mmCIF file of C-alpha atoms in Angstrom:
data_model
loop_
_atom_site.group_PDB
_atom_site.id
_atom_site.type_symbol
_atom_site.label_atom_id
_atom_site.label_comp_id
_atom_site.label_asym_id
_atom_site.label_seq_id
_atom_site.Cartn_x
_atom_site.Cartn_y
_atom_site.Cartn_z
ATOM 1 C CA MET A 153 -6.312 -20.151 25.905
ATOM 2 C CA THR A 154 -4.141 -18.726 22.955
ATOM 3 C CA ASP A 155 -1.651 -21.372 23.543
ATOM 4 C CA PHE A 156 -4.250 -24.076 24.350
ATOM 5 C CA THR A 157 -5.471 -23.761 20.704
ATOM 6 C CA ILE A 158 -1.830 -23.302 19.024
ATOM 7 C CA GLN A 159 -1.398 -26.888 20.903
ATOM 8 C CA THR A 160 -4.494 -28.290 19.979
ATOM 9 C CA THR A 161 -3.990 -27.064 16.767
ATOM 10 C CA LEU A 162 -0.212 -28.578 15.870
ATOM 11 C CA ASP A 163 -1.417 -31.581 17.698
ATOM 12 C CA VAL A 164 -4.061 -32.240 14.337
ATOM 13 C CA SER A 165 -1.630 -31.081 12.185
ATOM 14 C CA ASP A 166 1.261 -33.927 13.368
ATOM 15 C CA SER A 167 -1.481 -36.622 13.530
ATOM 16 C CA LEU A 168 -2.607 -35.750 10.320
ATOM 17 C CA ASP A 169 0.603 -35.468 8.565
ATOM 18 C CA MET A 170 1.514 -39.020 10.664
ATOM 19 C CA LYS A 171 -1.627 -40.507 9.311
ATOM 20 C CA SER A 172 -0.617 -39.961 5.672
ATOM 21 C CA ASP A 173 2.572 -40.935 6.278
ATOM 22 C CA LEU A 174 1.373 -44.164 7.936
ATOM 23 C CA SER A 175 -1.025 -44.742 5.016
ATOM 24 C CA LYS A 176 2.324 -44.331 2.403
ATOM 25 C CA LEU A 177 3.780 -46.866 4.130
ATOM 26 C CA SER A 178 0.552 -49.391 4.497
ATOM 27 C CA GLN A 179 0.691 -48.759 0.877
ATOM 28 C CA ALA A 180 4.206 -49.342 0.165
ATOM 29 C CA ILE A 181 3.745 -52.991 2.324
ATOM 30 C CA GLN A 182 1.016 -53.764 0.553
ATOM 31 C CA THR A 183 1.891 -53.229 -2.898
ATOM 32 C CA VAL A 184 5.022 -55.274 -1.936
ATOM 33 C CA TYR A 185 2.827 -58.402 -0.373
ATOM 34 C CA GLY A 186 0.991 -58.035 -3.959
ATOM 35 C CA GLN A 187 3.877 -58.136 -5.864
ATOM 36 C CA GLY A 188 5.398 -60.628 -4.384
ATOM 37 C CA GLN A 189 9.483 -62.045 -3.828
ATOM 38 C CA GLY A 190 11.851 -59.778 -5.113
ATOM 39 C CA SER A 191 10.045 -56.337 -5.400
ATOM 40 C CA ARG A 192 10.428 -53.412 -2.944
ATOM 41 C CA GLN A 193 9.185 -50.399 -2.302
ATOM 42 C CA ILE A 194 10.685 -47.171 -0.358
ATOM 43 C CA VAL A 195 8.638 -45.092 1.521
ATOM 44 C CA ASN A 196 10.227 -41.684 3.229
ATOM 45 C CA ILE A 197 8.802 -40.086 6.571
ATOM 46 C CA PHE A 198 9.220 -37.364 8.019
ATOM 47 C CA SER A 199 8.984 -36.835 11.725
ATOM 48 C CA GLN A 200 8.679 -33.833 13.732
ATOM 49 C CA ALA A 201 10.417 -36.000 17.160
ATOM 50 C CA PRO A 202 12.121 -38.804 17.553
ATOM 51 C CA SER A 203 9.314 -41.819 17.640
ATOM 52 C CA LYS A 204 8.586 -45.750 16.789
ATOM 53 C CA ILE A 205 6.449 -47.128 14.186
ATOM 54 C CA ASP A 206 4.837 -50.337 14.930
ATOM 55 C CA VAL A 207 4.393 -53.039 12.063
ATOM 56 C CA THR A 208 2.348 -56.141 12.202
ATOM 57 C CA ASP A 209 0.823 -58.362 9.814
ATOM 58 C CA SER A 210 -2.468 -55.937 9.857
ATOM 59 C CA HIS A 211 -1.398 -52.957 10.818
ATOM 60 C CA VAL A 212 1.422 -50.131 11.480
ATOM 61 C CA SER A 213 0.594 -47.534 13.793
ATOM 62 C CA CYS A 214 2.539 -44.380 15.944
ATOM 63 C CA ASN A 215 2.062 -43.440 19.255
ATOM 64 C CA LEU A 216 2.697 -39.516 19.068
ATOM 65 C CA LYS A 217 3.624 -37.617 21.629
ATOM 66 C CA LEU A 218 1.084 -34.667 22.509
ATOM 67 C CA LYS A 219 1.978 -31.353 23.582
ATOM 68 C CA ASP A 220 0.339 -31.423 26.617
ATOM 69 C CA GLY A 221 2.267 -34.374 27.224
ATOM 70 C CA SER A 222 -0.623 -37.428 26.568
ATOM 71 C CA GLY A 223 -0.356 -39.610 23.609
ATOM 72 C CA LYS A 224 -2.395 -40.778 20.538
ATOM 73 C CA LEU A 225 -2.071 -43.640 18.954
ATOM 74 C CA VAL A 226 -2.060 -43.263 14.714
ATOM 75 C CA LYS A 227 -3.213 -46.559 13.273
ATOM 76 C CA VAL A 228 -3.142 -47.914 9.511
ATOM 77 C CA THR A 229 -4.857 -51.125 8.620
ATOM 78 C CA SER A 230 -1.904 -52.788 6.385
ATOM 79 C CA LYS A 231 -1.860 -56.596 5.277
ATOM 80 C CA SER A 232 1.377 -58.288 4.791
ATOM 81 C CA ASN A 233 3.224 -61.220 6.343
ATOM 82 C CA LEU A 234 5.663 -58.907 8.027
ATOM 83 C CA ALA A 235 6.508 -59.993 11.703
ATOM 84 C CA LYS A 236 5.600 -57.919 14.192
ATOM 85 C CA THR A 237 8.702 -55.148 14.926
ATOM 86 C CA THR A 238 9.438 -51.618 15.922
ATOM 87 C CA ILE A 239 11.419 -48.942 13.944
ATOM 88 C CA PRO A 240 12.892 -46.230 15.545
ATOM 89 C CA ILE A 241 12.432 -42.641 13.489
ATOM 90 C CA SER A 242 14.518 -39.746 14.448
ATOM 91 C CA GLU A 243 13.556 -36.245 13.705
ATOM 92 C CA GLY A 244 13.301 -35.648 10.254
ATOM 93 C CA THR A 245 13.348 -37.629 7.036
ATOM 94 C CA ASN A 246 13.758 -41.331 7.403
ATOM 95 C CA THR A 247 13.871 -43.638 4.987
ATOM 96 C CA ILE A 248 12.011 -47.149 5.230
ATOM 97 C CA VAL A 249 12.715 -49.729 3.230
ATOM 98 C CA VAL A 250 10.186 -52.453 2.381
ATOM 99 C CA GLU A 251 11.591 -55.349 0.269
ATOM 100 C CA TRP A 252 10.310 -59.458 0.029
ATOM 101 C CA PRO A 253 13.893 -61.053 -1.026
ATOM 102 C CA VAL A 254 13.906 -63.335 -3.851
ATOM 103 C CA GLY A 255 13.760 -67.048 -2.396
ATOM 104 C CA SER A 256 12.461 -65.942 1.238
ATOM 105 C CA GLU A 257 9.314 -66.395 2.437
ATOM 106 C CA THR A 258 8.682 -63.858 4.368
ATOM 107 C CA MET A 259 9.086 -59.662 3.568
ATOM 108 C CA ASN A 260 11.124 -57.972 5.884
ATOM 109 C CA ILE A 261 10.975 -53.722 6.497
ATOM 110 C CA HIS A 262 13.601 -51.690 7.980
ATOM 111 C CA LYS A 263 15.142 -48.433 8.330
ATOM 112 C CA THR A 264 18.135 -46.792 6.528
ATOM 113 C CA GLY A 265 20.883 -45.172 7.362
#
């Protein structure tokens, strides 16, 4: 029973950490979208395990793997002109760049390193 409680607590903590990171990413996306061409934002995301962040023009999300093997979708809304893409993130710190190049009609997002 104690093991289950610890696992549940860790899952809640991981979910809240990912929601916080996705909120930072969403804010960066919306800032670049609002500032227009030539703008750029960098966000560092820390992950406990390899995962993927899904990006669309209306949200960013991540399907976390919980300790019991099930999954939990963490999703934050975000308005932009980004094309649908998936960004693989590795365990540890991941640097994500959101930019809208001068002369481009759309923004782009990618992981560095």
